[in-house]
Amino acid sequence: MKIIITENYDQLSKKASEFIIELLKSKPKCVLGLATGTTPIGLYQNLIDAYNKGEVSFKDVTSANLDEYVGLQKDHDQSYAYFMRKNLFNHVDIKSENLNIPNGSAKDLQLECERYSNFLKDNIQDIQVLGIGSNGHIGFNEPGTPFDSTTHVVDLTESTIKDNSRLFSCIDEVPKKAITMGIGEIMKSKMVIILASGANKAQAVYNTVKGEVNTTCPASVLQNHPNCILIADKDAAKLI
Ligand code: PGA
């Protein structure tokens, strides 16, 4: 795993965007694996700026998002479909038919997981962007998730529900389940960029980089990825 430590969040966002901008220039028809959460927002803003300057286009890009809450309609303001439109898709020329995100309000969730897994088999991510949970999760693959998992429904852990409750009006509104791309499908990406910002991620970053590779810290599996870059700001990197 290559590690880049930046002075602050803005530099982290800039560094991450450089890799994606380079991909968009060299391979305009690419598959971009995208993440939600607060960490990639600065990266997405930089991509919007590059698009507005005419440096890059998304018109041939296929997106593949990591996860979605179960039970939230795609217009709910805390759904990840809404987040992606608000923070990236509405501001660039990506085609709506090329947007892919698990459907957390599908009637048959099992069928939806199979559909999404089949889509990923045919659309390997050129770059997969990841955040990291304070418990080391990637996507919503919580501790204990097998490394060969495919898209599946998860019960969110108490720590994830608590972390994410800051975005809801109260903790009871946070969905208890989600659909997530599996760790096996993340590991098949040609390149992985994992972003970590802030001191509350420092232990997870330590476990990811220096800990044993095991399912108690799902992100530790990335030590086995042939082309993974961790970009952490100095607060998140303070234990490594
Ligand atoms: P965050 O979430 O970017 O909002 O910290 C990361 C994650 O839980 O994967």
mmCIF file of C-alpha atoms and ligand atoms in Angstrom:
data_model
loop_
_atom_site.group_PDB
_atom_site.id
_atom_site.type_symbol
_atom_site.label_atom_id
_atom_site.label_comp_id
_atom_site.label_asym_id
_atom_site.label_seq_id
_atom_site.Cartn_x
_atom_site.Cartn_y
_atom_site.Cartn_z
ATOM 1 C CA MET A 1 0.000 0.000 0.000
ATOM 2 C CA LYS A 2 1.323 3.409 -0.929
ATOM 3 C CA ILE A 3 0.751 6.053 1.761
ATOM 4 C CA ILE A 4 0.431 9.781 1.178
ATOM 5 C CA ILE A 5 0.166 12.027 4.229
ATOM 6 C CA THR A 6 -1.088 15.544 3.663
ATOM 7 C CA GLU A 7 -0.985 18.637 5.831
ATOM 8 C CA ASN A 8 -4.757 19.069 5.866
ATOM 9 C CA TYR A 9 -8.108 18.092 4.347
ATOM 10 C CA ASP A 10 -7.828 20.446 1.361
ATOM 11 C CA GLN A 11 -4.557 18.892 0.306
ATOM 12 C CA LEU A 12 -5.985 15.408 0.777
ATOM 13 C CA SER A 13 -8.888 16.327 -1.520
ATOM 14 C CA LYS A 14 -6.547 17.839 -4.102
ATOM 15 C CA LYS A 15 -4.218 14.837 -4.122
ATOM 16 C CA ALA A 16 -7.136 12.413 -4.509
ATOM 17 C CA SER A 17 -8.620 14.468 -7.341
ATOM 18 C CA GLU A 18 -5.308 14.400 -9.234
ATOM 19 C CA PHE A 19 -5.508 10.616 -9.589
ATOM 20 C CA ILE A 20 -9.107 10.748 -10.844
ATOM 21 C CA ILE A 21 -8.443 13.649 -13.216
ATOM 22 C CA GLU A 22 -5.503 11.732 -14.678
ATOM 23 C CA LEU A 23 -7.752 8.690 -15.214
ATOM 24 C CA LEU A 24 -10.498 10.795 -16.829
ATOM 25 C CA LYS A 25 -7.940 12.270 -19.223
ATOM 26 C CA SER A 26 -6.203 9.015 -20.120
ATOM 27 C CA LYS A 27 -9.330 6.823 -20.207
ATOM 28 C CA PRO A 28 -12.488 8.914 -20.679
ATOM 29 C CA LYS A 29 -14.608 5.761 -20.890
ATOM 30 C CA CYS A 30 -13.807 4.484 -17.419
ATOM 31 C CA VAL A 31 -15.620 2.961 -14.460
ATOM 32 C CA LEU A 32 -15.399 5.161 -11.381
ATOM 33 C CA GLY A 33 -16.166 3.532 -8.057
ATOM 34 C CA LEU A 34 -17.468 6.243 -5.759
ATOM 35 C CA ALA A 35 -18.068 6.665 -2.055
ATOM 36 C CA THR A 36 -20.316 8.796 0.097
ATOM 37 C CA GLY A 37 -19.670 10.245 3.556
ATOM 38 C CA THR A 38 -18.145 13.575 4.437
ATOM 39 C CA THR A 39 -14.568 12.684 3.455
ATOM 40 C CA PRO A 40 -14.881 12.631 -0.381
ATOM 41 C CA ILE A 41 -16.884 15.886 -0.618
ATOM 42 C CA GLY A 42 -13.741 17.994 -1.209
ATOM 43 C CA LEU A 43 -12.549 15.544 -3.863
ATOM 44 C CA TYR A 44 -15.896 15.835 -5.655
ATOM 45 C CA GLN A 45 -15.726 19.633 -5.495
ATOM 46 C CA ASN A 46 -12.302 19.499 -7.172
ATOM 47 C CA LEU A 47 -13.704 17.232 -9.889
ATOM 48 C CA ILE A 48 -16.566 19.694 -10.471
ATOM 49 C CA ASP A 49 -14.018 22.530 -10.720
ATOM 50 C CA ALA A 50 -11.961 20.544 -13.253
ATOM 51 C CA TYR A 51 -15.133 19.891 -15.270
ATOM 52 C CA ASN A 52 -16.089 23.583 -15.173
ATOM 53 C CA LYS A 53 -12.629 24.512 -16.429
ATOM 54 C CA GLY A 54 -13.077 22.095 -19.349
ATOM 55 C CA GLU A 55 -10.235 19.847 -18.181
ATOM 56 C CA VAL A 56 -12.336 16.694 -17.926
ATOM 57 C CA SER A 57 -15.654 15.280 -19.061
ATOM 58 C CA PHE A 58 -17.786 12.572 -17.469
ATOM 59 C CA LYS A 59 -19.889 11.893 -20.545
ATOM 60 C CA ASP A 60 -18.488 8.393 -21.072
ATOM 61 C CA VAL A 61 -18.001 7.553 -17.388
ATOM 62 C CA THR A 62 -19.872 4.741 -15.687
ATOM 63 C CA SER A 63 -20.184 5.188 -11.934
ATOM 64 C CA ALA A 64 -20.425 2.428 -9.354
ATOM 65 C CA ASN A 65 -21.302 3.504 -5.848
ATOM 66 C CA LEU A 66 -20.399 1.487 -2.807
ATOM 67 C CA ASP A 67 -23.572 1.403 -0.802
ATOM 68 C CA GLU A 68 -27.029 2.638 0.077
ATOM 69 C CA TYR A 69 -29.243 2.592 3.146
ATOM 70 C CA VAL A 70 -32.096 0.109 3.129
ATOM 71 C CA GLY A 71 -35.507 1.724 3.267
ATOM 72 C CA LEU A 72 -34.659 5.251 2.085
ATOM 73 C CA GLN A 73 -36.174 6.281 -1.255
ATOM 74 C CA LYS A 74 -33.642 7.785 -3.651
ATOM 75 C CA ASP A 75 -35.124 11.263 -3.127
ATOM 76 C CA HIS A 76 -34.700 11.125 0.663
ATOM 77 C CA ASP A 77 -32.134 13.765 1.581
ATOM 78 C CA GLN A 78 -30.051 11.244 3.539
ATOM 79 C CA SER A 79 -30.042 8.603 0.814
ATOM 80 C CA TYR A 80 -26.722 8.098 -0.899
ATOM 81 C CA ALA A 81 -28.393 8.485 -4.300
ATOM 82 C CA TYR A 82 -29.392 12.016 -3.209
ATOM 83 C CA PHE A 83 -25.915 12.689 -1.790
ATOM 84 C CA MET A 84 -24.255 11.780 -5.073
ATOM 85 C CA ARG A 85 -26.571 13.990 -7.119
ATOM 86 C CA LYS A 86 -26.072 16.904 -4.739
ATOM 87 C CA ASN A 87 -22.300 16.591 -4.395
ATOM 88 C CA LEU A 88 -21.254 15.488 -7.881
ATOM 89 C CA PHE A 89 -23.662 14.174 -10.487
ATOM 90 C CA ASN A 90 -25.876 17.277 -10.814
ATOM 91 C CA HIS A 91 -22.810 19.398 -11.572
ATOM 92 C CA VAL A 92 -21.084 17.377 -14.316
ATOM 93 C CA ASP A 93 -22.043 15.815 -17.644
ATOM 94 C CA ILE A 94 -22.337 12.206 -16.463
ATOM 95 C CA LYS A 95 -25.307 10.463 -18.093
ATOM 96 C CA SER A 96 -28.115 9.361 -15.797
ATOM 97 C CA GLU A 97 -28.215 5.934 -17.463
ATOM 98 C CA ASN A 98 -24.572 5.415 -16.450
ATOM 99 C CA LEU A 99 -25.148 6.003 -12.735
ATOM 100 C CA ASN A 100 -25.118 2.895 -10.612
ATOM 101 C CA ILE A 101 -25.901 2.616 -6.940
ATOM 102 C CA PRO A 102 -27.561 -0.231 -5.054
ATOM 103 C CA ASN A 103 -31.297 0.319 -4.703
ATOM 104 C CA GLY A 104 -32.002 0.245 -0.974
ATOM 105 C CA SER A 105 -35.740 0.474 -1.497
ATOM 106 C CA ALA A 106 -35.964 -2.535 -3.846
ATOM 107 C CA LYS A 107 -38.810 -4.909 -2.937
ATOM 108 C CA ASP A 108 -36.548 -7.942 -3.152
ATOM 109 C CA LEU A 109 -33.223 -6.980 -1.598
ATOM 110 C CA GLN A 110 -31.608 -10.328 -2.353
ATOM 111 C CA LEU A 111 -32.405 -9.953 -6.025
ATOM 112 C CA GLU A 112 -31.070 -6.397 -5.938
ATOM 113 C CA CYS A 113 -27.764 -7.646 -4.448
ATOM 114 C CA GLU A 114 -27.474 -10.201 -7.251
ATOM 115 C CA ARG A 115 -28.266 -7.567 -9.872
ATOM 116 C CA TYR A 116 -25.600 -5.239 -8.496
ATOM 117 C CA SER A 117 -22.998 -8.024 -8.273
ATOM 118 C CA ASN A 118 -23.681 -8.948 -11.898
ATOM 119 C CA PHE A 119 -23.287 -5.305 -12.927
ATOM 120 C CA LEU A 120 -19.910 -5.182 -11.127
ATOM 121 C CA LYS A 121 -18.734 -8.373 -12.849
ATOM 122 C CA ASP A 122 -19.145 -6.590 -16.177
ATOM 123 C CA ASN A 123 -17.875 -3.210 -14.969
ATOM 124 C CA ILE A 124 -14.618 -3.514 -13.039
ATOM 125 C CA GLN A 125 -13.782 -0.218 -11.350
ATOM 126 C CA ASP A 126 -10.724 1.539 -12.812
ATOM 127 C CA ILE A 127 -10.481 3.445 -9.539
ATOM 128 C CA GLN A 128 -12.520 2.732 -6.429
ATOM 129 C CA VAL A 129 -12.677 5.611 -3.937
ATOM 130 C CA LEU A 130 -13.174 4.608 -0.306
ATOM 131 C CA GLY A 131 -13.650 6.370 2.986
ATOM 132 C CA ILE A 132 -12.999 4.486 6.194
ATOM 133 C CA GLY A 133 -15.254 4.037 9.200
ATOM 134 C CA SER A 134 -13.895 4.680 12.679
ATOM 135 C CA ASN A 135 -14.286 0.892 13.124
ATOM 136 C CA GLY A 136 -12.298 0.195 9.942
ATOM 137 C CA HIS A 137 -15.273 -0.513 7.695
ATOM 138 C CA ILE A 138 -15.057 0.060 3.937
ATOM 139 C CA GLY A 139 -18.322 0.647 2.166
ATOM 140 C CA PHE A 140 -20.654 -0.771 4.793
ATOM 141 C CA ASN A 141 -18.550 -3.888 5.218
ATOM 142 C CA GLU A 142 -18.470 -3.963 8.987
ATOM 143 C CA PRO A 143 -15.892 -5.874 11.100
ATOM 144 C CA GLY A 144 -16.299 -9.623 10.584
ATOM 145 C CA THR A 145 -17.309 -9.381 6.914
ATOM 146 C CA PRO A 146 -15.549 -12.103 4.860
ATOM 147 C CA PHE A 147 -12.912 -10.778 2.492
ATOM 148 C CA ASP A 148 -14.486 -12.597 -0.477
ATOM 149 C CA SER A 149 -17.955 -11.111 0.074
ATOM 150 C CA THR A 150 -20.063 -9.843 -2.813
ATOM 151 C CA THR A 151 -22.883 -7.266 -2.632
ATOM 152 C CA HIS A 152 -25.010 -8.020 0.401
ATOM 153 C CA VAL A 153 -27.410 -6.609 2.977
ATOM 154 C CA VAL A 154 -25.780 -5.667 6.283
ATOM 155 C CA ASP A 155 -26.938 -4.878 9.779
ATOM 156 C CA LEU A 156 -25.111 -1.676 10.659
ATOM 157 C CA THR A 157 -23.091 -1.763 13.871
ATOM 158 C CA GLU A 158 -23.909 0.495 16.812
ATOM 159 C CA SER A 159 -20.715 2.491 16.167
ATOM 160 C CA THR A 160 -21.662 3.146 12.528
ATOM 161 C CA ILE A 161 -25.212 4.137 13.483
ATOM 162 C CA LYS A 162 -23.766 6.496 16.089
ATOM 163 C CA ASP A 163 -21.176 7.967 13.677
ATOM 164 C CA ASN A 164 -23.832 8.549 11.011
ATOM 165 C CA SER A 165 -26.459 9.937 13.380
ATOM 166 C CA ARG A 166 -24.798 13.364 13.096
ATOM 167 C CA LEU A 167 -26.434 13.679 9.680
ATOM 168 C CA PHE A 168 -29.944 12.784 10.886
ATOM 169 C CA SER A 169 -32.192 14.750 13.238
ATOM 170 C CA CYS A 170 -32.025 11.929 15.796
ATOM 171 C CA ILE A 171 -30.305 8.557 16.126
ATOM 172 C CA ASP A 172 -33.618 6.656 15.773
ATOM 173 C CA GLU A 173 -33.914 7.938 12.200
ATOM 174 C CA VAL A 174 -30.665 6.299 11.090
ATOM 175 C CA PRO A 175 -31.485 3.178 9.038
ATOM 176 C CA LYS A 176 -30.305 -0.028 10.691
ATOM 177 C CA LYS A 177 -29.535 -1.844 7.461
ATOM 178 C CA ALA A 178 -27.759 -1.090 4.210
ATOM 179 C CA ILE A 179 -26.787 -2.752 0.944
ATOM 180 C CA THR A 180 -23.067 -2.695 0.319
ATOM 181 C CA MET A 181 -20.678 -3.724 -2.394
ATOM 182 C CA GLY A 182 -18.699 -6.658 -0.971
ATOM 183 C CA ILE A 183 -15.036 -6.632 -0.027
ATOM 184 C CA GLY A 184 -14.290 -9.101 -2.852
ATOM 185 C CA GLU A 185 -15.764 -6.646 -5.343
ATOM 186 C CA ILE A 186 -13.781 -3.735 -3.894
ATOM 187 C CA MET A 187 -10.591 -5.808 -4.122
ATOM 188 C CA LYS A 188 -11.164 -6.506 -7.833
ATOM 189 C CA SER A 189 -10.857 -2.766 -8.615
ATOM 190 C CA LYS A 190 -7.785 -1.951 -10.674
ATOM 191 C CA MET A 191 -6.839 0.795 -8.239
ATOM 192 C CA VAL A 192 -8.139 1.732 -4.792
ATOM 193 C CA ILE A 193 -7.829 5.176 -3.207
ATOM 194 C CA ILE A 194 -8.761 5.212 0.466
ATOM 195 C CA LEU A 195 -9.208 8.574 2.169
ATOM 196 C CA ALA A 196 -8.980 9.294 5.879
ATOM 197 C CA SER A 197 -9.332 12.660 7.546
ATOM 198 C CA GLY A 198 -9.370 13.639 11.203
ATOM 199 C CA ALA A 199 -8.125 12.235 14.488
ATOM 200 C CA ASN A 200 -11.212 10.038 14.953
ATOM 201 C CA LYS A 201 -9.881 7.887 12.073
ATOM 202 C CA ALA A 202 -6.348 7.548 13.475
ATOM 203 C CA GLN A 203 -6.836 4.146 15.119
ATOM 204 C CA ALA A 204 -8.589 2.725 12.050
ATOM 205 C CA VAL A 205 -5.756 4.036 9.855
ATOM 206 C CA TYR A 206 -3.203 2.437 12.165
ATOM 207 C CA ASN A 207 -5.043 -0.908 12.043
ATOM 208 C CA THR A 208 -5.347 -0.651 8.254
ATOM 209 C CA VAL A 209 -1.672 0.003 7.658
ATOM 210 C CA LYS A 210 0.158 -1.610 10.554
ATOM 211 C CA GLY A 211 -2.333 -4.097 11.953
ATOM 212 C CA GLU A 212 -2.726 -7.747 11.013
ATOM 213 C CA VAL A 213 -4.725 -8.420 7.902
ATOM 214 C CA ASN A 214 -7.930 -9.782 9.365
ATOM 215 C CA THR A 215 -11.640 -9.137 9.315
ATOM 216 C CA THR A 216 -11.703 -7.254 12.626
ATOM 217 C CA CYS A 217 -10.446 -4.295 10.565
ATOM 218 C CA PRO A 218 -12.013 -4.735 7.112
ATOM 219 C CA ALA A 219 -9.749 -2.069 5.560
ATOM 220 C CA SER A 220 -6.650 -4.105 6.505
ATOM 221 C CA VAL A 221 -7.424 -6.313 3.472
ATOM 222 C CA LEU A 222 -6.117 -3.441 1.344
ATOM 223 C CA GLN A 223 -2.579 -4.421 2.389
ATOM 224 C CA ASN A 224 -3.127 -7.259 -0.112
ATOM 225 C CA HIS A 225 -4.292 -5.010 -2.965
ATOM 226 C CA PRO A 226 -1.655 -4.589 -5.699
ATOM 227 C CA ASN A 227 -2.495 -0.930 -6.376
ATOM 228 C CA CYS A 228 -3.870 0.808 -3.303
ATOM 229 C CA ILE A 229 -3.099 4.337 -2.151
ATOM 230 C CA LEU A 230 -4.045 5.599 1.290
ATOM 231 C CA ILE A 231 -4.306 9.380 1.448
ATOM 232 C CA ALA A 232 -4.554 10.596 5.025
ATOM 233 C CA ASP A 233 -4.288 14.031 6.534
ATOM 234 C CA LYS A 234 -1.845 14.384 9.378
ATOM 235 C CA ASP A 235 -4.487 14.032 12.095
ATOM 236 C CA ALA A 236 -5.700 10.720 10.660
ATOM 237 C CA ALA A 237 -2.092 9.588 10.166
ATOM 238 C CA LYS A 238 -0.877 10.529 13.630
ATOM 239 C CA LEU A 239 -0.437 6.910 14.861
ATOM 240 C CA ILE A 240 1.423 5.517 11.844
HETATM 241 P P1 PGA B 1 -17.068 9.717 6.618
HETATM 242 O O1 PGA B 1 -17.515 8.197 6.502
HETATM 243 O O2 PGA B 1 -16.361 10.061 5.345
HETATM 244 O O3 PGA B 1 -18.352 10.467 6.761
HETATM 245 O O4 PGA B 1 -16.184 9.823 7.803
HETATM 246 C C1 PGA B 1 -16.594 7.244 6.083
HETATM 247 C C2 PGA B 1 -17.192 5.875 6.186
HETATM 248 O O5 PGA B 1 -17.955 5.601 7.129
HETATM 249 O O6 PGA B 1 -16.880 5.023 5.327
#
